Amino acid sequence: MPMDQSPDSISSAPSLRNLQILQVIALEARPMTPTEINAVLGLPKPTIHRLVANLEQEGYLSRHLDGRSYLPGPKLREMMLGVMRAGHHHLPRREVLMRLNESVGETCNLSIPDGDAMIYVDRVETHWPLRIALKVGSRVPLHATSAGKAALAQMGAAEFERFLSKARLHAHTERTITDPAALRSEIAAIRTRGYSTDSEEFVPGMIAVAVPVLDRAGLFCATLSFHAPVQRLSLEDGLKHLPALRQAASELTGLT
């Protein structure tokens, strides 16, 4: 969506220009080169390159794997996480999670990508005393969790291959997928079926199911999942809750 390019906005102070750059990156939700960013802002070419370089140096932007484009850096992701945590008080979203929790009977989580991991930004705990504690703010690996694999399945083919070339596929349990070819096959299957699973791949004795959450423009923004101990819920029985999980993801889309 083109930003306001009135004289006041284009001739604004550098601090506001920095915010405009970060806004473009956030709205597009993809890696962008300075030239692509500037197609929206219309700043002088030396200015956009200088501002982007400064934002990278300060940690608000990070260089993408392709070496040319940029993504939110650690400081910007920290700010984004703070905004999402503040959204803990966003009642409509909490109500969706609470209804899902009541339907499934297990802990339900909302997660967003955070570099090479997923980070929990909201959750509703199960009422059962036997539970697996993964608190809001916890970072979990992409390759070993249902939330992470759901996010990987939203990547384009080239971006996923770059991830595979750089990722350390650490074995968290004996069931963790650590072979790149096997993970590639798993992600392809997730793209086809539209949901992902975790069968004791991250924590022994824990299963999980996740689906992507899209924004109103149809772009991936988060994952919605639930997890449970196998003593209480098998993966086969957990998949019976897919309709409720997908319905909740659809309701969250309407709130973005």
PDB file of C-alpha atoms in Angstrom:
ATOM      1  CA  MET A   1       0.000   0.000   0.000  1.00  0.00           C
ATOM      2  CA  PRO A   2       1.640   3.289  -1.075  1.00  0.00           C
ATOM      3  CA  MET A   3       2.399   5.638   1.785  1.00  0.00           C
ATOM      4  CA  ASP A   4       1.507   9.335   1.872  1.00  0.00           C
ATOM      5  CA  GLN A   5       4.055  11.058  -0.342  1.00  0.00           C
ATOM      6  CA  SER A   6       3.060  14.630   0.386  1.00  0.00           C
ATOM      7  CA  PRO A   7       5.896  17.183   0.629  1.00  0.00           C
ATOM      8  CA  ASP A   8       5.550  17.181   4.415  1.00  0.00           C
ATOM      9  CA  SER A   9       6.045  13.404   4.650  1.00  0.00           C
ATOM     10  CA  ILE A  10       8.913  13.175   2.153  1.00  0.00           C
ATOM     11  CA  SER A  11      10.791  16.140   3.622  1.00  0.00           C
ATOM     12  CA  SER A  12      10.281  14.880   7.178  1.00  0.00           C
ATOM     13  CA  ALA A  13      13.000  14.597   9.801  1.00  0.00           C
ATOM     14  CA  PRO A  14      15.342  11.569   9.634  1.00  0.00           C
ATOM     15  CA  SER A  15      13.705  10.011  12.705  1.00  0.00           C
ATOM     16  CA  LEU A  16      10.347   9.985  10.928  1.00  0.00           C
ATOM     17  CA  ARG A  17      11.940   8.682   7.743  1.00  0.00           C
ATOM     18  CA  ASN A  18      13.383   5.811   9.765  1.00  0.00           C
ATOM     19  CA  LEU A  19       9.908   5.005  11.050  1.00  0.00           C
ATOM     20  CA  GLN A  20       8.555   5.134   7.506  1.00  0.00           C
ATOM     21  CA  ILE A  21      11.181   2.616   6.372  1.00  0.00           C
ATOM     22  CA  LEU A  22      10.278   0.282   9.234  1.00  0.00           C
ATOM     23  CA  GLN A  23       6.595   0.719   8.404  1.00  0.00           C
ATOM     24  CA  VAL A  24       7.182  -0.291   4.777  1.00  0.00           C
ATOM     25  CA  ILE A  25       9.083  -3.409   5.883  1.00  0.00           C
ATOM     26  CA  ALA A  26       6.301  -4.305   8.331  1.00  0.00           C
ATOM     27  CA  LEU A  27       3.474  -3.763   5.843  1.00  0.00           C
ATOM     28  CA  GLU A  28       5.114  -5.703   3.023  1.00  0.00           C
ATOM     29  CA  ALA A  29       6.036  -8.600   5.349  1.00  0.00           C
ATOM     30  CA  ARG A  30       8.853  -9.805   3.092  1.00  0.00           C
ATOM     31  CA  PRO A  31      12.546  -9.136   2.565  1.00  0.00           C
ATOM     32  CA  MET A  32      12.999  -5.837   0.714  1.00  0.00           C
ATOM     33  CA  THR A  33      15.946  -4.115  -0.933  1.00  0.00           C
ATOM     34  CA  PRO A  34      16.531  -0.386  -0.375  1.00  0.00           C
ATOM     35  CA  THR A  35      15.345   0.193  -3.954  1.00  0.00           C
ATOM     36  CA  GLU A  36      12.066  -1.625  -3.260  1.00  0.00           C
ATOM     37  CA  ILE A  37      11.577   0.329  -0.048  1.00  0.00           C
ATOM     38  CA  ASN A  38      12.243   3.561  -1.879  1.00  0.00           C
ATOM     39  CA  ALA A  39       9.677   2.727  -4.567  1.00  0.00           C
ATOM     40  CA  VAL A  40       7.151   3.414  -1.793  1.00  0.00           C
ATOM     41  CA  LEU A  41       8.858   6.378  -0.116  1.00  0.00           C
ATOM     42  CA  GLY A  42      10.445   8.233  -3.029  1.00  0.00           C
ATOM     43  CA  LEU A  43      13.471   9.500  -1.094  1.00  0.00           C
ATOM     44  CA  PRO A  44      16.765  10.491  -2.750  1.00  0.00           C
ATOM     45  CA  LYS A  45      18.787   7.343  -3.497  1.00  0.00           C
ATOM     46  CA  PRO A  46      21.760   8.277  -1.265  1.00  0.00           C
ATOM     47  CA  THR A  47      19.336   9.037   1.575  1.00  0.00           C
ATOM     48  CA  ILE A  48      17.543   5.672   1.497  1.00  0.00           C
ATOM     49  CA  HIS A  49      20.832   3.740   1.412  1.00  0.00           C
ATOM     50  CA  ARG A  50      22.243   5.803   4.284  1.00  0.00           C
ATOM     51  CA  LEU A  51      19.136   5.372   6.436  1.00  0.00           C
ATOM     52  CA  VAL A  52      18.886   1.637   5.782  1.00  0.00           C
ATOM     53  CA  ALA A  53      22.576   1.190   6.614  1.00  0.00           C
ATOM     54  CA  ASN A  54      22.096   3.109   9.871  1.00  0.00           C
ATOM     55  CA  LEU A  55      19.052   1.020  10.799  1.00  0.00           C
ATOM     56  CA  GLU A  56      21.049  -2.150  10.149  1.00  0.00           C
ATOM     57  CA  GLN A  57      23.965  -0.882  12.241  1.00  0.00           C
ATOM     58  CA  GLU A  58      21.620  -0.049  15.128  1.00  0.00           C
ATOM     59  CA  GLY A  59      19.934  -3.465  14.999  1.00  0.00           C
ATOM     60  CA  TYR A  60      16.530  -2.409  13.690  1.00  0.00           C
ATOM     61  CA  LEU A  61      17.079  -4.160  10.342  1.00  0.00           C
ATOM     62  CA  SER A  62      18.952  -7.352   9.502  1.00  0.00           C
ATOM     63  CA  ARG A  63      20.447  -8.397   6.192  1.00  0.00           C
ATOM     64  CA  HIS A  64      18.555 -11.253   4.553  1.00  0.00           C
ATOM     65  CA  LEU A  65      20.294 -14.442   3.439  1.00  0.00           C
ATOM     66  CA  ASP A  66      20.411 -13.160  -0.142  1.00  0.00           C
ATOM     67  CA  GLY A  67      22.752 -10.368   1.002  1.00  0.00           C
ATOM     68  CA  ARG A  68      20.754  -7.626  -0.757  1.00  0.00           C
ATOM     69  CA  SER A  69      17.459  -7.288   1.070  1.00  0.00           C
ATOM     70  CA  TYR A  70      16.447  -6.555   4.658  1.00  0.00           C
ATOM     71  CA  LEU A  71      14.157  -7.932   7.343  1.00  0.00           C
ATOM     72  CA  PRO A  72      13.281  -6.729  10.863  1.00  0.00           C
ATOM     73  CA  GLY A  73      16.372  -6.840  13.063  1.00  0.00           C
ATOM     74  CA  PRO A  74      16.597  -7.879  16.722  1.00  0.00           C
ATOM     75  CA  LYS A  75      15.630  -4.477  18.122  1.00  0.00           C
ATOM     76  CA  LEU A  76      12.615  -4.167  15.839  1.00  0.00           C
ATOM     77  CA  ARG A  77      11.551  -7.744  16.621  1.00  0.00           C
ATOM     78  CA  GLU A  78      11.832  -6.932  20.330  1.00  0.00           C
ATOM     79  CA  MET A  79       9.566  -3.938  19.800  1.00  0.00           C
ATOM     80  CA  MET A  80       7.133  -6.077  17.793  1.00  0.00           C
ATOM     81  CA  LEU A  81       7.086  -8.640  20.583  1.00  0.00           C
ATOM     82  CA  GLY A  82       6.325  -5.911  23.099  1.00  0.00           C
ATOM     83  CA  VAL A  83       3.393  -4.785  20.986  1.00  0.00           C
ATOM     84  CA  MET A  84       2.127  -8.358  20.738  1.00  0.00           C
ATOM     85  CA  ARG A  85       2.507  -8.833  24.491  1.00  0.00           C
ATOM     86  CA  ALA A  86       0.519  -5.669  25.068  1.00  0.00           C
ATOM     87  CA  GLY A  87      -2.103  -7.303  22.888  1.00  0.00           C
ATOM     88  CA  HIS A  88      -2.513  -9.837  25.689  1.00  0.00           C
ATOM     89  CA  HIS A  89      -5.141  -7.374  26.832  1.00  0.00           C
ATOM     90  CA  HIS A  90      -6.817  -7.417  23.403  1.00  0.00           C
ATOM     91  CA  LEU A  91     -10.067  -9.043  24.477  1.00  0.00           C
ATOM     92  CA  PRO A  92     -11.385 -10.277  21.102  1.00  0.00           C
ATOM     93  CA  ARG A  93      -8.155 -12.204  20.467  1.00  0.00           C
ATOM     94  CA  ARG A  94      -8.131 -13.625  23.980  1.00  0.00           C
ATOM     95  CA  GLU A  95     -11.726 -14.716  23.553  1.00  0.00           C
ATOM     96  CA  VAL A  96     -10.800 -16.673  20.418  1.00  0.00           C
ATOM     97  CA  LEU A  97      -7.993 -18.441  22.281  1.00  0.00           C
ATOM     98  CA  MET A  98     -10.222 -19.117  25.272  1.00  0.00           C
ATOM     99  CA  ARG A  99     -12.954 -20.652  23.111  1.00  0.00           C
ATOM    100  CA  LEU A 100     -10.369 -22.843  21.396  1.00  0.00           C
ATOM    101  CA  ASN A 101      -8.989 -23.863  24.781  1.00  0.00           C
ATOM    102  CA  GLU A 102     -12.487 -24.812  25.950  1.00  0.00           C
ATOM    103  CA  SER A 103     -13.056 -26.840  22.789  1.00  0.00           C
ATOM    104  CA  VAL A 104      -9.721 -28.678  22.794  1.00  0.00           C
ATOM    105  CA  GLY A 105      -9.151 -28.802  26.548  1.00  0.00           C
ATOM    106  CA  GLU A 106      -5.419 -28.239  26.116  1.00  0.00           C
ATOM    107  CA  THR A 107      -2.980 -25.334  26.100  1.00  0.00           C
ATOM    108  CA  CYS A 108      -3.436 -23.109  23.035  1.00  0.00           C
ATOM    109  CA  ASN A 109      -0.686 -20.859  21.672  1.00  0.00           C
ATOM    110  CA  LEU A 110      -0.266 -17.951  19.283  1.00  0.00           C
ATOM    111  CA  SER A 111       3.275 -17.657  17.894  1.00  0.00           C
ATOM    112  CA  ILE A 112       5.147 -15.425  15.467  1.00  0.00           C
ATOM    113  CA  PRO A 113       8.450 -15.951  13.624  1.00  0.00           C
ATOM    114  CA  ASP A 114      11.475 -14.468  15.365  1.00  0.00           C
ATOM    115  CA  GLY A 115      14.560 -14.950  13.228  1.00  0.00           C
ATOM    116  CA  ASP A 116      15.500 -18.622  13.339  1.00  0.00           C
ATOM    117  CA  ALA A 117      12.774 -19.495  15.861  1.00  0.00           C
ATOM    118  CA  MET A 118       9.135 -19.040  16.779  1.00  0.00           C
ATOM    119  CA  ILE A 119       8.191 -17.013  19.818  1.00  0.00           C
ATOM    120  CA  TYR A 120       5.030 -17.449  21.874  1.00  0.00           C
ATOM    121  CA  VAL A 121       3.160 -14.147  22.121  1.00  0.00           C
ATOM    122  CA  ASP A 122      -0.076 -15.356  23.730  1.00  0.00           C
ATOM    123  CA  ARG A 123      -1.449 -18.535  25.252  1.00  0.00           C
ATOM    124  CA  VAL A 124      -4.295 -19.979  27.285  1.00  0.00           C
ATOM    125  CA  GLU A 125      -3.253 -22.779  29.614  1.00  0.00           C
ATOM    126  CA  THR A 126      -5.025 -26.076  30.106  1.00  0.00           C
ATOM    127  CA  HIS A 127      -6.768 -26.565  33.434  1.00  0.00           C
ATOM    128  CA  TRP A 128      -5.157 -30.010  33.866  1.00  0.00           C
ATOM    129  CA  PRO A 129      -2.376 -30.208  36.498  1.00  0.00           C
ATOM    130  CA  LEU A 130      -0.162 -32.193  34.082  1.00  0.00           C
ATOM    131  CA  ARG A 131       1.037 -29.587  31.587  1.00  0.00           C
ATOM    132  CA  ILE A 132       4.137 -28.593  29.637  1.00  0.00           C
ATOM    133  CA  ALA A 133       5.357 -25.113  30.601  1.00  0.00           C
ATOM    134  CA  LEU A 134       6.248 -23.026  27.556  1.00  0.00           C
ATOM    135  CA  LYS A 135       5.567 -19.489  28.712  1.00  0.00           C
ATOM    136  CA  VAL A 136       4.796 -16.365  26.690  1.00  0.00           C
ATOM    137  CA  GLY A 137       8.141 -15.177  25.344  1.00  0.00           C
ATOM    138  CA  SER A 138       9.530 -18.692  24.939  1.00  0.00           C
ATOM    139  CA  ARG A 139      11.492 -19.224  21.706  1.00  0.00           C
ATOM    140  CA  VAL A 140      11.182 -22.633  20.055  1.00  0.00           C
ATOM    141  CA  PRO A 141      12.973 -24.062  17.008  1.00  0.00           C
ATOM    142  CA  LEU A 142      11.463 -23.951  13.543  1.00  0.00           C
ATOM    143  CA  HIS A 143      12.339 -27.503  12.513  1.00  0.00           C
ATOM    144  CA  ALA A 144      11.208 -29.324  15.677  1.00  0.00           C
ATOM    145  CA  THR A 145       7.814 -27.807  16.516  1.00  0.00           C
ATOM    146  CA  SER A 146       4.400 -27.727  14.894  1.00  0.00           C
ATOM    147  CA  ALA A 147       4.380 -23.915  15.019  1.00  0.00           C
ATOM    148  CA  GLY A 148       7.830 -23.704  13.460  1.00  0.00           C
ATOM    149  CA  LYS A 149       7.110 -26.183  10.690  1.00  0.00           C
ATOM    150  CA  ALA A 150       3.849 -24.372   9.896  1.00  0.00           C
ATOM    151  CA  ALA A 151       5.912 -21.190   9.456  1.00  0.00           C
ATOM    152  CA  LEU A 152       8.505 -22.954   7.308  1.00  0.00           C
ATOM    153  CA  ALA A 153       5.698 -24.195   5.053  1.00  0.00           C
ATOM    154  CA  GLN A 154       4.749 -20.563   4.395  1.00  0.00           C
ATOM    155  CA  MET A 155       8.182 -19.776   2.981  1.00  0.00           C
ATOM    156  CA  GLY A 156       8.746 -19.689  -0.746  1.00  0.00           C
ATOM    157  CA  ALA A 157      10.839 -22.503  -2.202  1.00  0.00           C
ATOM    158  CA  ALA A 158      13.997 -20.398  -2.587  1.00  0.00           C
ATOM    159  CA  GLU A 159      13.721 -18.928   0.910  1.00  0.00           C
ATOM    160  CA  PHE A 160      13.203 -22.388   2.422  1.00  0.00           C
ATOM    161  CA  GLU A 161      16.256 -23.734   0.621  1.00  0.00           C
ATOM    162  CA  ARG A 162      18.320 -20.845   2.004  1.00  0.00           C
ATOM    163  CA  PHE A 163      17.035 -21.755   5.466  1.00  0.00           C
ATOM    164  CA  LEU A 164      18.079 -25.380   4.968  1.00  0.00           C
ATOM    165  CA  SER A 165      21.541 -24.345   3.815  1.00  0.00           C
ATOM    166  CA  LYS A 166      22.127 -22.306   6.988  1.00  0.00           C
ATOM    167  CA  ALA A 167      20.078 -24.076   9.678  1.00  0.00           C
ATOM    168  CA  ARG A 168      21.478 -26.275  12.412  1.00  0.00           C
ATOM    169  CA  LEU A 169      18.894 -29.040  12.682  1.00  0.00           C
ATOM    170  CA  HIS A 170      19.588 -29.908  16.302  1.00  0.00           C
ATOM    171  CA  ALA A 171      18.086 -33.136  17.679  1.00  0.00           C
ATOM    172  CA  HIS A 172      15.913 -32.180  20.662  1.00  0.00           C
ATOM    173  CA  THR A 173      14.562 -35.735  20.944  1.00  0.00           C
ATOM    174  CA  GLU A 174      15.144 -38.972  19.093  1.00  0.00           C
ATOM    175  CA  ARG A 175      12.177 -38.058  16.871  1.00  0.00           C
ATOM    176  CA  THR A 176      13.428 -34.630  15.758  1.00  0.00           C
ATOM    177  CA  ILE A 177      13.851 -34.325  12.000  1.00  0.00           C
ATOM    178  CA  THR A 178      17.535 -33.559  11.488  1.00  0.00           C
ATOM    179  CA  ASP A 179      18.011 -34.664   7.884  1.00  0.00           C
ATOM    180  CA  PRO A 180      17.512 -31.797   5.372  1.00  0.00           C
ATOM    181  CA  ALA A 181      15.921 -34.087   2.781  1.00  0.00           C
ATOM    182  CA  ALA A 182      13.474 -35.457   5.334  1.00  0.00           C
ATOM    183  CA  LEU A 183      12.574 -31.943   6.501  1.00  0.00           C
ATOM    184  CA  ARG A 184      12.090 -30.834   2.893  1.00  0.00           C
ATOM    185  CA  SER A 185       9.664 -33.721   2.392  1.00  0.00           C
ATOM    186  CA  GLU A 186       7.838 -32.917   5.639  1.00  0.00           C
ATOM    187  CA  ILE A 187       7.400 -29.255   4.704  1.00  0.00           C
ATOM    188  CA  ALA A 188       6.082 -30.216   1.263  1.00  0.00           C
ATOM    189  CA  ALA A 189       3.480 -32.446   2.931  1.00  0.00           C
ATOM    190  CA  ILE A 190       2.484 -29.631   5.309  1.00  0.00           C
ATOM    191  CA  ARG A 191       1.975 -27.254   2.377  1.00  0.00           C
ATOM    192  CA  THR A 192      -0.361 -29.805   0.808  1.00  0.00           C
ATOM    193  CA  ARG A 193      -2.456 -30.624   3.867  1.00  0.00           C
ATOM    194  CA  GLY A 194      -2.471 -27.159   5.437  1.00  0.00           C
ATOM    195  CA  TYR A 195      -1.459 -28.092   8.990  1.00  0.00           C
ATOM    196  CA  SER A 196       1.616 -29.303  10.831  1.00  0.00           C
ATOM    197  CA  THR A 197       2.241 -31.675  13.706  1.00  0.00           C
ATOM    198  CA  ASP A 198       4.842 -32.351  16.365  1.00  0.00           C
ATOM    199  CA  SER A 199       4.994 -35.970  17.477  1.00  0.00           C
ATOM    200  CA  GLU A 200       7.401 -35.751  20.427  1.00  0.00           C
ATOM    201  CA  GLU A 201       9.935 -33.962  18.199  1.00  0.00           C
ATOM    202  CA  PHE A 202      10.675 -31.091  20.582  1.00  0.00           C
ATOM    203  CA  VAL A 203       9.758 -32.390  24.037  1.00  0.00           C
ATOM    204  CA  PRO A 204       9.515 -36.098  24.891  1.00  0.00           C
ATOM    205  CA  GLY A 205       5.919 -37.011  25.657  1.00  0.00           C
ATOM    206  CA  MET A 206       4.399 -33.938  23.966  1.00  0.00           C
ATOM    207  CA  ILE A 207       2.320 -33.710  20.795  1.00  0.00           C
ATOM    208  CA  ALA A 208       1.164 -30.545  19.048  1.00  0.00           C
ATOM    209  CA  VAL A 209      -0.865 -29.434  16.026  1.00  0.00           C
ATOM    210  CA  ALA A 210      -0.596 -26.039  14.314  1.00  0.00           C
ATOM    211  CA  VAL A 211      -2.164 -24.066  11.480  1.00  0.00           C
ATOM    212  CA  PRO A 212      -1.098 -20.760   9.918  1.00  0.00           C
ATOM    213  CA  VAL A 213      -2.892 -17.515  10.694  1.00  0.00           C
ATOM    214  CA  LEU A 214      -3.205 -15.111   7.759  1.00  0.00           C
ATOM    215  CA  ASP A 215      -3.942 -11.415   7.855  1.00  0.00           C
ATOM    216  CA  ARG A 216      -6.785  -9.835   5.926  1.00  0.00           C
ATOM    217  CA  ALA A 217      -4.550  -9.479   2.871  1.00  0.00           C
ATOM    218  CA  GLY A 218      -3.961 -13.235   2.916  1.00  0.00           C
ATOM    219  CA  LEU A 219      -0.367 -12.951   4.126  1.00  0.00           C
ATOM    220  CA  PHE A 220       1.090 -15.219   6.795  1.00  0.00           C
ATOM    221  CA  CYS A 221       1.457 -13.463  10.159  1.00  0.00           C
ATOM    222  CA  ALA A 222       1.379 -16.105  12.931  1.00  0.00           C
ATOM    223  CA  THR A 223       0.656 -19.706  13.848  1.00  0.00           C
ATOM    224  CA  LEU A 224      -2.070 -21.057  16.091  1.00  0.00           C
ATOM    225  CA  SER A 225      -1.426 -24.331  17.864  1.00  0.00           C
ATOM    226  CA  PHE A 226      -2.223 -26.510  20.838  1.00  0.00           C
ATOM    227  CA  HIS A 227       0.000 -28.977  22.644  1.00  0.00           C
ATOM    228  CA  ALA A 228      -0.659 -31.772  25.112  1.00  0.00           C
ATOM    229  CA  PRO A 229       1.056 -34.653  26.885  1.00  0.00           C
ATOM    230  CA  VAL A 230       0.668 -37.992  25.109  1.00  0.00           C
ATOM    231  CA  GLN A 231      -0.605 -39.503  28.354  1.00  0.00           C
ATOM    232  CA  ARG A 232      -3.768 -37.472  27.844  1.00  0.00           C
ATOM    233  CA  LEU A 233      -4.043 -36.916  24.094  1.00  0.00           C
ATOM    234  CA  SER A 234      -2.609 -38.937  21.240  1.00  0.00           C
ATOM    235  CA  LEU A 235      -1.676 -37.225  17.989  1.00  0.00           C
ATOM    236  CA  GLU A 236      -4.425 -39.169  16.220  1.00  0.00           C
ATOM    237  CA  ASP A 237      -7.028 -37.837  18.659  1.00  0.00           C
ATOM    238  CA  GLY A 238      -5.464 -34.383  18.548  1.00  0.00           C
ATOM    239  CA  LEU A 239      -6.087 -34.188  14.806  1.00  0.00           C
ATOM    240  CA  LYS A 240      -9.803 -34.475  15.505  1.00  0.00           C
ATOM    241  CA  HIS A 241      -9.594 -30.902  16.794  1.00  0.00           C
ATOM    242  CA  LEU A 242      -8.395 -29.552  13.439  1.00  0.00           C
ATOM    243  CA  PRO A 243     -11.801 -28.043  12.524  1.00  0.00           C
ATOM    244  CA  ALA A 244     -11.833 -26.028  15.764  1.00  0.00           C
ATOM    245  CA  LEU A 245      -8.212 -24.966  15.220  1.00  0.00           C
ATOM    246  CA  ARG A 246      -8.906 -23.808  11.673  1.00  0.00           C
ATOM    247  CA  GLN A 247     -12.061 -21.985  12.729  1.00  0.00           C
ATOM    248  CA  ALA A 248     -10.140 -20.122  15.422  1.00  0.00           C
ATOM    249  CA  ALA A 249      -7.391 -19.200  12.915  1.00  0.00           C
ATOM    250  CA  SER A 250     -10.068 -17.829  10.598  1.00  0.00           C
ATOM    251  CA  GLU A 251     -11.528 -15.744  13.427  1.00  0.00           C
ATOM    252  CA  LEU A 252      -8.071 -14.362  14.226  1.00  0.00           C
ATOM    253  CA  THR A 253      -7.688 -13.341  10.573  1.00  0.00           C
ATOM    254  CA  GLY A 254     -10.789 -11.220  10.973  1.00  0.00           C
ATOM    255  CA  LEU A 255      -9.126  -9.421  13.901  1.00  0.00           C
ATOM    256  CA  THR A 256      -5.873  -8.503  12.139  1.00  0.00           C
TER     257      THR A 256
END
